[in-house]
């Protein structure tokens, strides 16, 4: 994802209630200087809501042995 203001590559997090929308993370524009009191000045594109390029996907794991051998002496939360 690129910031629409400064064109920097910036990550975007999902917005609650909309799977296709995201909020650009706060960032400083390239070459930005500190304010007169010393605080950083964020890019104007920070926290802007944008369309996400890739929708959220469920992670998948390739597991060779889905049922590992259980150690009978090891403590566990549940016994089957």
Short mmCIF file of C-alpha atoms in Angstrom, two decimals:
data_model
loop_
_atom_site.label_atom_id
_atom_site.label_comp_id
_atom_site.label_asym_id
_atom_site.label_seq_id
_atom_site.Cartn_x
_atom_site.Cartn_y
_atom_site.Cartn_z
CA UNK A 1 0.00 0.00 0.00
CA UNK A 2 1.31 3.47 -0.82
CA UNK A 3 0.34 6.69 0.93
CA UNK A 4 -1.82 8.76 -1.41
CA UNK A 5 -0.10 11.97 -0.26
CA UNK A 6 3.65 11.22 -0.07
CA UNK A 7 3.72 7.95 -2.11
CA UNK A 8 5.75 6.12 0.58
CA UNK A 9 5.07 2.40 1.00
CA UNK A 10 3.04 2.25 4.24
CA UNK A 11 1.04 -0.55 5.86
CA UNK A 12 -2.70 -0.22 6.37
CA UNK A 13 -4.75 -1.90 9.06
CA UNK A 14 -8.34 -3.07 8.62
CA UNK A 15 -11.24 -0.80 9.59
CA UNK A 16 -13.92 -2.33 11.80
CA UNK A 17 -17.11 -3.12 9.91
CA UNK A 18 -15.61 -2.95 6.40
CA UNK A 19 -13.48 -5.77 5.01
CA UNK A 20 -12.45 -3.80 1.92
CA UNK A 21 -11.34 -0.61 3.75
CA UNK A 22 -8.15 0.07 5.69
CA UNK A 23 -6.58 2.93 7.60
CA UNK A 24 -3.04 3.98 6.60
CA UNK A 25 -0.69 3.85 9.60
CA UNK A 26 0.70 7.10 10.98
CA UNK A 27 4.00 8.07 9.36
CA UNK A 28 6.22 11.05 8.60
CA UNK A 29 6.60 12.33 5.07
CA UNK A 30 10.06 11.80 3.52
CA UNK A 31 12.30 14.72 4.44
CA UNK A 32 9.84 15.97 7.08
CA UNK A 33 11.35 18.16 9.75
CA UNK A 34 10.36 18.51 13.34
CA UNK A 35 7.95 21.21 14.40
CA UNK A 36 9.38 24.29 16.15
CA UNK A 37 8.70 22.70 19.56
CA UNK A 38 10.61 19.55 18.54
CA UNK A 39 7.66 17.23 17.89
CA UNK A 40 7.46 15.21 14.68
CA UNK A 41 4.92 16.25 12.08
CA UNK A 42 2.92 13.40 10.53
CA UNK A 43 2.21 13.19 6.83
CA UNK A 44 -1.21 14.56 5.85
CA UNK A 45 -2.04 11.10 4.48
CA UNK A 46 -1.60 9.46 7.90
CA UNK A 47 -4.71 7.65 9.16
CA UNK A 48 -6.51 8.14 5.82
CA UNK A 49 -9.08 5.46 4.99
CA UNK A 50 -8.28 3.70 1.71
CA UNK A 51 -9.44 0.67 -0.27
CA UNK A 52 -7.36 -2.37 0.63
CA UNK A 53 -5.57 -4.02 -2.28
CA UNK A 54 -5.78 -7.52 -0.80
CA UNK A 55 -8.61 -8.60 1.44
CA UNK A 56 -7.92 -10.41 4.69
CA UNK A 57 -7.07 -14.08 4.28
CA UNK A 58 -7.05 -16.92 6.77
CA UNK A 59 -3.56 -18.31 7.42
CA UNK A 60 -3.15 -21.95 6.47
CA UNK A 61 -0.59 -24.32 7.94
CA UNK A 62 0.72 -27.49 6.34
CA UNK A 63 0.98 -29.97 9.20
CA UNK A 64 2.42 -33.43 8.50
CA UNK A 65 1.24 -35.07 11.74
CA UNK A 66 -2.04 -33.52 12.94
CA UNK A 67 -2.19 -35.82 16.01
CA UNK A 68 1.21 -35.91 17.76
CA UNK A 69 1.81 -38.61 20.35
CA UNK A 70 0.57 -37.43 23.74
CA UNK A 71 2.73 -37.82 26.82
CA UNK A 72 0.46 -39.43 29.43
CA UNK A 73 2.51 -38.00 32.30
CA UNK A 74 2.45 -34.40 31.05
CA UNK A 75 -0.13 -32.14 32.67
CA UNK A 76 -2.87 -30.94 30.35
CA UNK A 77 -5.89 -28.73 30.41
CA UNK A 78 -8.23 -31.32 28.93
CA UNK A 79 -8.22 -35.08 28.96
CA UNK A 80 -9.78 -36.96 26.09
#
